[in-house]
Coordinates of C-alpha atoms in Angstrom, one line a residue:
M1 CA 0.0 -0.3 0.0
R2 CA 6.7 -6.2 0.8
S3 CA 7.6 -10.3 -1.0
T4 CA 10.8 -10.5 0.4
L5 CA 9.2 -8.8 3.1
L6 CA 10.3 -8.6 6.5
L7 CA 11.4 -10.3 8.9
I8 CA 7.7 -11.1 10.3
S9 CA 8.9 -11.5 13.7
A10 CA 9.8 -7.8 14.0
L11 CA 7.2 -6.1 12.4
F12 CA 4.5 -8.5 14.7
A13 CA 6.9 -6.9 17.7
V14 CA 6.5 -3.8 16.6
T15 CA 3.3 -2.4 15.4
L16 CA 1.0 -5.0 14.2
V17 CA -2.5 -5.1 14.8
G18 CA -3.4 -7.7 18.0
C19 CA -5.3 -8.0 20.6
G20 CA -7.2 -6.1 22.0
S21 CA -9.4 -5.6 25.6
G22 CA -13.2 -5.9 25.0
G23 CA -15.5 -5.4 21.8
N24 CA -18.0 -6.2 20.9
D25 CA -19.8 -10.0 22.0
K26 CA -20.2 -10.1 17.7
T27 CA -16.4 -10.5 16.9
D28 CA -17.0 -14.0 18.6
E29 CA -20.1 -15.3 16.7
P30 CA -18.4 -17.5 13.8
I31 CA -20.1 -16.5 10.5
A32 CA -22.6 -18.6 9.2
N33 CA -21.9 -20.2 4.6
A34 CA -18.9 -18.1 5.0
P35 CA -18.0 -17.7 1.3
T36 CA -15.5 -18.9 -0.7
G37 CA -15.6 -18.2 -3.8
G38 CA -15.1 -21.1 -5.8
G39 CA -17.4 -22.4 -8.1
Q40 CA -19.8 -20.8 -11.6
L41 CA -20.4 -17.7 -10.0
K42 CA -24.5 -15.8 -11.4
G43 CA -26.2 -12.8 -9.3
D44 CA -26.0 -8.8 -8.7
L45 CA -22.8 -8.3 -7.4
E46 CA -22.2 -3.8 -6.0
V47 CA -19.1 -2.9 -5.6
V48 CA -18.5 0.5 -4.6
A49 CA -15.0 2.2 -3.9
F50 CA -12.4 4.8 -2.8
K51 CA -12.1 7.5 -5.7
G52 CA -8.8 8.4 -5.1
G53 CA -4.9 9.4 -6.2
Y54 CA -6.2 6.1 -8.5
G55 CA -9.3 6.3 -9.5
I56 CA -12.0 3.0 -10.0
D57 CA -11.4 1.9 -14.0
F58 CA -8.8 -0.4 -12.6
Y59 CA -11.7 -2.3 -10.7
Q60 CA -13.5 -1.9 -13.7
Q61 CA -11.9 -3.5 -15.8
A62 CA -11.3 -6.2 -13.8
A63 CA -14.9 -6.9 -13.2
K64 CA -15.8 -6.9 -17.4
E65 CA -13.3 -9.2 -17.5
F66 CA -14.5 -11.4 -14.7
E67 CA -18.1 -11.1 -16.2
A68 CA -16.5 -12.8 -19.1
K69 CA -15.7 -15.8 -16.0
N70 CA -19.0 -15.9 -15.3
P71 CA -21.8 -15.0 -17.8
D72 CA -24.7 -15.1 -14.9
L73 CA -23.0 -13.1 -12.7
K74 CA -23.1 -8.7 -13.2
I75 CA -21.2 -6.5 -11.5
K76 CA -21.5 -2.4 -10.9
V77 CA -18.1 -0.4 -9.8
T78 CA -19.0 2.6 -8.6
G79 CA -16.7 5.9 -6.5
D80 CA -16.5 8.6 -5.6
P81 CA -13.8 10.9 -3.8
K82 CA -16.0 11.3 -0.6
V83 CA -17.4 7.7 -0.7
W84 CA -17.4 6.9 2.6
E85 CA -20.6 9.6 3.0
Q86 CA -22.7 7.7 0.7
L87 CA -22.0 4.4 2.8
R88 CA -22.3 5.4 6.7
P89 CA -26.3 5.5 5.9
R90 CA -26.4 2.3 4.1
F91 CA -24.4 0.2 6.9
I92 CA -26.9 2.6 9.4
G93 CA -29.9 0.9 6.9
G94 CA -28.6 -2.3 6.7
T95 CA -28.0 -2.1 2.7
P96 CA -24.4 -2.2 2.1
P97 CA -22.3 -3.3 -0.7
D98 CA -21.7 -7.2 -1.5
L99 CA -17.4 -5.4 -1.7
T100 CA -16.5 -2.2 -0.7
Y101 CA -13.1 0.0 -0.2
P102 CA -14.2 3.3 2.0
G103 CA -11.1 4.4 2.1
W104 CA -9.6 6.6 4.9
G105 CA -12.9 8.2 5.8
M106 CA -14.7 5.5 7.0
D107 CA -14.2 3.5 10.6
H108 CA -13.6 -0.1 9.8
W109 CA -12.9 -1.2 13.1
S110 CA -16.1 0.0 14.4
L111 CA -17.7 -2.3 11.5
A112 CA -15.4 -4.9 12.5
E113 CA -16.8 -4.3 15.9
E114 CA -20.3 -4.3 15.7
G115 CA -20.8 -7.5 13.3
E116 CA -21.4 -5.2 9.7
L117 CA -18.3 -6.6 8.1
M118 CA -17.8 -10.7 6.8
D119 CA -14.6 -12.8 8.7
L120 CA -13.0 -13.6 5.8
D121 CA -10.3 -16.8 7.2
K122 CA -12.5 -19.2 5.4
A123 CA -12.0 -17.4 2.3
L124 CA -8.6 -17.2 2.7
D125 CA -8.0 -20.9 3.5
S126 CA -9.9 -21.7 0.6
P127 CA -7.8 -22.0 -3.4
A128 CA -6.3 -19.1 -4.9
E129 CA -7.9 -17.9 -7.7
D130 CA -4.3 -19.7 -9.8
G131 CA -6.3 -22.8 -8.1
K132 CA -2.1 -23.2 -6.8
G133 CA -2.3 -23.2 -2.8
T134 CA -4.7 -21.6 -0.4
W135 CA -5.6 -17.3 -1.1
R136 CA -4.2 -16.7 2.4
D137 CA -0.7 -17.6 0.9
T138 CA -0.5 -15.0 -2.1
F139 CA -0.8 -12.7 0.4
E140 CA 2.6 -11.4 1.9
P141 CA 1.9 -12.4 5.5
S142 CA 3.2 -9.4 7.5
I143 CA 1.2 -6.9 4.9
L144 CA -2.1 -8.6 5.3
A145 CA -1.7 -9.0 9.7
L146 CA -2.7 -5.0 9.6
G147 CA -6.0 -6.5 8.0
K148 CA -6.5 -8.5 11.4
L149 CA -9.2 -7.7 14.9
E150 CA -9.4 -9.7 17.5
G151 CA -6.9 -12.8 15.7
K152 CA -9.7 -12.3 12.9
Q153 CA -9.2 -11.4 9.3
Y154 CA -12.0 -8.6 9.0
V155 CA -10.0 -6.2 5.6
L156 CA -8.1 -6.9 2.8
P157 CA -5.8 -4.9 1.3
Y158 CA -4.6 -4.7 -1.9
F159 CA -2.2 -1.9 -2.4
F160 CA -0.3 -0.9 0.4
N161 CA 2.3 2.9 0.7
I162 CA 5.5 3.7 2.0
N163 CA 5.7 6.3 4.2
G164 CA 9.1 8.6 3.6
W165 CA 10.1 11.9 2.0
W166 CA 11.2 12.9 -1.8
Y167 CA 13.2 15.1 -3.4
D168 CA 13.6 16.2 -7.4
P169 CA 16.9 14.3 -8.1
V170 CA 17.8 16.3 -10.5
V171 CA 17.5 19.8 -9.0
F172 CA 19.4 17.9 -6.1
A173 CA 22.4 17.2 -8.6
K174 CA 22.5 20.5 -9.9
N175 CA 22.7 22.0 -7.1
G176 CA 24.8 19.2 -5.8
W177 CA 22.8 18.9 -2.6
T178 CA 22.9 14.9 -1.4
A179 CA 20.3 13.2 0.2
P180 CA 20.3 13.9 4.6
K181 CA 20.4 10.7 6.1
T182 CA 20.6 12.3 9.6
Y183 CA 18.6 15.6 11.0
D184 CA 22.2 17.2 11.4
E185 CA 22.5 16.2 7.6
L186 CA 18.9 18.0 7.4
L187 CA 19.9 20.9 8.9
A188 CA 23.2 22.3 7.2
L189 CA 21.7 21.0 3.7
C190 CA 17.9 23.1 4.2
E191 CA 20.8 25.9 5.0
K192 CA 22.1 25.6 1.6
I193 CA 18.9 25.4 0.5
K194 CA 16.8 28.8 1.9
A195 CA 20.0 30.3 1.3
K196 CA 19.4 29.2 -2.5
G197 CA 15.3 31.0 -1.9
I198 CA 13.7 28.4 -1.9
A199 CA 12.0 26.5 1.0
P200 CA 13.8 23.7 2.0
L201 CA 10.3 21.7 3.3
T202 CA 6.3 21.7 3.0
F203 CA 3.5 20.2 4.2
Q204 CA -0.5 19.4 3.5
G205 CA -0.8 21.3 5.8
H206 CA -5.1 21.0 5.8
Y207 CA -4.1 17.2 6.6
P208 CA -1.5 17.0 9.4
Y209 CA -1.4 13.3 10.0
Y210 CA 0.8 13.1 6.8
M211 CA 3.2 14.8 9.7
I212 CA 3.0 12.8 12.0
E213 CA 3.7 10.2 9.8
G214 CA 6.3 11.7 8.0
M215 CA 8.5 13.0 11.2
L216 CA 6.5 13.4 14.4
L217 CA 6.7 9.6 14.9
P218 CA 9.3 8.6 12.5
W219 CA 11.9 10.6 14.5
A220 CA 10.0 9.4 18.0
L221 CA 11.0 5.8 17.0
S222 CA 14.4 7.0 15.8
V223 CA 15.2 8.5 19.3
G224 CA 13.6 6.2 22.0
G225 CA 13.4 2.8 20.3
P226 CA 10.1 1.0 18.5
D227 CA 8.8 0.1 21.8
V228 CA 8.0 4.3 22.7
I229 CA 5.5 4.0 19.5
K230 CA 4.0 0.9 20.5
A231 CA 4.0 2.4 24.0
C232 CA 2.1 5.9 22.1
Q233 CA -0.4 3.4 20.0
N234 CA -1.4 1.4 23.2
L235 CA -2.2 4.2 25.1
E236 CA 0.0 3.7 27.5
P237 CA 0.0 6.6 30.7
G238 CA 3.0 9.1 30.1
A239 CA 3.5 7.6 26.4
W240 CA 2.6 10.7 24.4
K241 CA 5.0 12.9 27.0
S242 CA 7.6 10.4 26.4
P243 CA 11.3 12.2 26.0
A244 CA 11.1 10.5 22.5
I245 CA 8.0 12.2 21.3
L246 CA 9.5 15.2 23.3
Q247 CA 12.1 15.1 21.3
A248 CA 10.4 14.7 18.2
A249 CA 7.9 18.2 18.5
K250 CA 11.1 20.0 19.4
M251 CA 12.8 19.1 15.7
I252 CA 9.7 19.4 14.1
D253 CA 9.6 23.8 15.7
E254 CA 13.5 24.5 14.9
L255 CA 12.8 23.8 11.5
R256 CA 9.7 25.7 11.9
K257 CA 11.9 28.3 14.0
K258 CA 14.1 28.4 11.6
G259 CA 12.1 29.2 8.4
Y260 CA 12.7 25.6 6.9
F261 CA 9.6 25.3 5.8
E262 CA 7.2 27.2 3.3
E263 CA 5.8 30.2 4.1
G264 CA 1.3 28.8 4.5
A265 CA 1.7 25.3 4.3
V266 CA -0.3 24.7 6.9
G267 CA -3.3 26.0 5.1
L268 CA -2.7 24.0 2.0
T269 CA -3.9 20.6 1.3
H270 CA -2.1 18.0 -0.2
T271 CA -2.7 18.8 -3.8
E272 CA -1.1 22.2 -3.3
S273 CA 1.6 21.6 -1.2
Q274 CA 2.0 18.4 -3.8
E275 CA 2.4 21.5 -7.1
D276 CA 4.1 23.5 -4.7
F277 CA 7.1 20.9 -4.8
I278 CA 6.2 19.5 -8.3
H279 CA 7.4 22.4 -9.8
G280 CA 10.2 24.2 -7.2
K281 CA 8.6 26.0 -4.8
A282 CA 9.8 23.3 -2.1
A283 CA 12.7 21.3 -2.5
M284 CA 11.5 18.1 0.1
I285 CA 7.7 16.6 0.8
P286 CA 7.0 13.9 3.4
C287 CA 4.5 11.6 1.6
G288 CA 3.6 8.3 1.5
T289 CA 4.0 6.1 -2.6
W290 CA 1.2 7.5 -3.9
L291 CA 2.8 10.7 -4.4
Y292 CA 3.4 9.7 -8.0
S293 CA -0.3 8.4 -9.0
E294 CA -1.8 11.0 -7.5
M295 CA 1.3 14.1 -9.2
S296 CA 1.2 12.7 -12.5
K297 CA -0.2 14.7 -14.5
Q298 CA 1.0 17.9 -13.3
M299 CA 4.1 17.3 -13.4
P300 CA 6.8 19.0 -16.3
A301 CA 7.8 16.5 -19.3
G302 CA 10.5 14.8 -17.5
Q303 CA 10.7 15.8 -14.4
K304 CA 12.3 12.9 -11.9
L305 CA 10.7 11.8 -8.2
E306 CA 13.4 9.8 -5.5
F307 CA 12.1 9.0 -1.8
F308 CA 14.3 8.5 1.1
L309 CA 13.6 7.6 4.7
A310 CA 13.0 10.1 7.3
P311 CA 16.4 11.6 8.5
A312 CA 17.4 9.2 11.5
V313 CA 19.1 10.8 15.0
A314 CA 22.5 10.2 15.2
G315 CA 23.0 8.1 18.4
G316 CA 19.1 7.5 19.3
K317 CA 17.7 3.1 19.9
G318 CA 15.6 3.2 16.3
D319 CA 16.8 1.5 13.9
P320 CA 17.2 3.3 10.8
S321 CA 16.2 1.2 8.8
S322 CA 12.7 1.8 10.6
V323 CA 9.8 1.8 7.3
M324 CA 6.2 2.7 8.4
I325 CA 3.9 1.1 5.5
S326 CA -0.1 1.3 5.3
I327 CA -2.9 -1.0 3.6
E328 CA -6.1 0.6 1.7
P329 CA -8.5 -1.5 3.5
W330 CA -10.7 -3.0 1.4
M331 CA -13.8 -5.3 3.6
V332 CA -16.9 -7.8 2.5
P333 CA -19.6 -6.3 4.5
A334 CA -21.7 -8.5 6.8
K335 CA -25.8 -7.9 5.2
G336 CA -24.5 -8.2 1.4
K337 CA -26.3 -9.6 -0.9
N338 CA -23.7 -11.7 -2.9
P339 CA -20.5 -12.2 -0.5
D340 CA -19.8 -15.0 -3.1
A341 CA -18.9 -13.2 -6.1
A342 CA -17.8 -10.2 -3.6
V343 CA -15.0 -13.0 -2.3
G344 CA -14.7 -14.6 -5.9
F345 CA -14.2 -11.0 -7.6
Y346 CA -11.6 -10.0 -4.9
K347 CA -9.4 -12.5 -5.5
Y348 CA -10.1 -12.2 -9.1
M349 CA -8.2 -8.8 -8.2
S350 CA -5.9 -10.1 -5.9
S351 CA -4.7 -12.6 -8.7
L352 CA -0.9 -12.6 -9.8
E353 CA -1.4 -11.2 -12.8
K354 CA -4.1 -8.9 -12.1
A355 CA -1.5 -7.5 -9.0
K356 CA 1.6 -7.2 -12.0
Q357 CA -1.0 -4.8 -14.0
F358 CA -2.1 -2.9 -11.3
V359 CA 1.6 -2.1 -10.2
Q360 CA 2.6 -1.4 -14.0
Q361 CA -0.5 0.9 -14.0
K362 CA -1.3 2.6 -11.2
G363 CA 2.8 3.8 -10.5
T364 CA 2.1 1.8 -6.7
L365 CA 2.9 -1.6 -5.1
T366 CA 1.0 -4.5 -4.1
A367 CA 0.4 -6.8 -1.2
I368 CA 0.3 -10.0 -3.3
K369 CA 4.0 -11.8 -3.1
G370 CA 5.6 -11.0 -6.8
S371 CA 3.3 -8.8 -7.7
D372 CA 6.8 -6.5 -8.2
A373 CA 8.8 -8.4 -10.0
T374 CA 7.7 -7.0 -13.5
E375 CA 8.5 -3.7 -15.1
L376 CA 8.7 -1.5 -12.0
P377 CA 7.8 2.2 -12.8
E378 CA 11.0 4.1 -12.1
V379 CA 9.6 6.4 -8.9
L380 CA 9.0 2.7 -7.0
K381 CA 12.6 1.1 -6.6
T382 CA 13.5 3.3 -3.7
P383 CA 11.2 2.6 -1.7
L384 CA 10.8 -1.2 -2.4
A385 CA 14.6 -1.9 -2.2
A386 CA 14.4 0.6 1.7
F387 CA 11.3 -1.9 2.6
K388 CA 12.8 -4.9 1.5
A389 CA 16.4 -4.0 3.3
S390 CA 13.9 -2.4 6.6
K391 CA 14.6 -4.3 9.8
N392 CA 11.7 -3.2 11.2
V393 CA 8.2 -2.2 9.1
W394 CA 6.4 -1.1 10.8
S395 CA 2.4 0.6 10.7
Q396 CA 0.5 3.1 12.9
Q397 CA -2.9 1.8 13.8
Y398 CA -4.1 4.6 16.2
R399 CA -5.4 6.5 13.6
N400 CA -7.9 3.5 12.7
W401 CA -8.8 2.5 16.1
Y402 CA -9.3 6.2 17.8
P403 CA -10.8 8.5 15.2
K404 CA -11.1 11.1 17.7
F405 CA -8.0 10.8 20.0
D406 CA -6.5 11.1 15.8
T407 CA -7.6 14.2 15.2
E408 CA -7.0 15.7 18.3
T409 CA -3.0 15.1 18.2
Q410 CA -4.0 16.3 14.0
N411 CA -5.1 19.7 15.7
A412 CA -2.3 19.5 18.2
L413 CA -0.2 19.5 16.0
T414 CA -0.8 21.9 13.5
S415 CA -1.4 24.5 16.3
M416 CA 2.5 23.8 17.5
L417 CA 3.3 24.7 13.5
T418 CA 1.0 27.8 13.9
G419 CA 3.6 28.4 17.0
D420 CA 0.7 28.1 19.3
L421 CA 1.8 25.4 21.4
T422 CA 5.3 25.1 22.9
P423 CA 6.8 20.6 22.0
E424 CA 6.0 21.0 25.6
A425 CA 2.5 21.8 25.7
F426 CA 1.4 19.8 22.5
C427 CA 3.0 17.0 24.6
D428 CA 0.2 17.5 27.4
R429 CA -2.8 18.0 24.6
V430 CA -2.1 14.7 23.2
E431 CA -1.5 13.0 26.4
A432 CA -4.3 14.7 27.9
A433 CA -6.5 13.3 24.6
A434 CA -5.4 10.3 24.8
E435 CA -6.2 10.2 29.0
Q436 CA -9.4 10.7 28.0
T437 CA -9.5 8.0 25.3
R438 CA -8.6 5.9 28.4
Q439 CA -11.3 6.5 30.0
D440 CA -13.8 6.9 28.1
K441 CA -15.8 3.2 28.4
G442 CA -17.3 3.5 25.6
V443 CA -14.1 2.8 23.1
T444 CA -12.4 -0.6 22.6
K445 CA -9.0 -0.3 23.6
H446 CA -7.0 -2.7 21.6
K447 CA -3.5 -3.2 22.1
L448 CA -0.3 -4.6 19.4

C-alpha cells in the first residue's frame, strides 16, 4: 500500500494489530456459510470504492473481465472521492454493497466490532484464483496481518503505501545537494536550500497526519526505539509525554523557527503543497508512495521524483532502516447480498497477473507476493528497496482505532506548526487526549 517482505517477527514485535481489551461480542460469533468465492458465480454484485489518486477504472475493467468468466454475474462498480459519506447511511440501514473500499474516511474497525463485516478467514483458507495453494498464501503475511482484529481477518489489503520523503534528483544534482541521512545533515542542507531562495520543506497543512507520519512518529522511533511507538499506540499512561516524543516535537518546532517550512504551508491542501513541491517552490516533502500517481498529470515533462527515509537521529535507539507502511482497506459487509461473488471477484483482482497490472498501471505496490517482479515504475524502485532492506517495518494503527483521539493529535500538531503551542504544550495536550480516550468506556481499547 513488501516479498522479501520482512522479518515478520520484527513487524509483529513492533506494531501489528494484536488483541484488544474488550470489544463487541459479535466479533466472536461464527459466520454461517462463510463465502469462499468458488464455482460459477451469479446474480448481482455491487462494488463501491474510494475514488482517489488511483481512480476506479482498474476495478471496472477487472469487473468486465470477471463477468466474462461468470456470464450469469453482473457487476456494478461505482466510486466517489468521499464515498464514506454515502456508505455510512447504507451500513446503518442494513443495505451495504457486497464489496467495498471506503478509504480512510470510515472507521472500519468499529464496523468489525459491531458485526458489520464478514470474517474472511475461511475465504482466505480456500483455494487461490489459480488453484495453487490457498488464497491466504498469495498475500505477503506481514501486510495481510494489518487487516486483523482480535485475531480475525476483517480487512483485506490490495495496494500498500510506504511512507517517507521525496525530492527532485535533477534539482539536487544541479546544486550539489544529497538527500540527508541524519537530522544534523538535514539542518545543514536546509540552510543551503534556503540560501537559494527555495523553501527547504513543505507539507500538507490541511491534513496534519502527513506530518505525524512523516516526521513526528519516525523521529520519536529514531530517538527512543520501537517501544516508544508501541506505548503511544497502546495509550500507555505518559507515553505521549515521553522524552522521545518531546524531542521529535522539538525537532519539528526547530525547523519551523529556522524558517525551513514553506510559508503558509499550514493552510495548503495535499495537492496544493504537492504542486508547490513539483514546481520547485519547495525542495522536499513528506508523503507516501501514492505521490507520483496523484501528481503525475501536473508534473513537468521529464521530471523525476526520488524517495528517502526520514533523516534519522544520530545516536538514537531506533533502527535507521525502519519503514512505515499502511494499507488501503477492502472488506465484505456481513449484510451484503452476494458475499460469494464479492470474495470471488476480489480473488480475481488479487491474482498475481492482475496485481502486476495494477503495479504497472497505477505506479504503486501491492500486497500480493511476486507482484513487484515486473517492470516497476522507476519511482517505486527506491522505496521498494528500502522496504525490503528494512529490519523494522511498522504501521500507525491508532489513527484507525481511535479517530477522535487522532483528530486531536492532528489539531495539536497544527497548533504547534503555527507557533501557538510549544513542544511541551503539544505533548501535554495529546497526553490529555490519550487519557480521555483511556477513560472512555465506550471506546474499545486495542493492544499491539
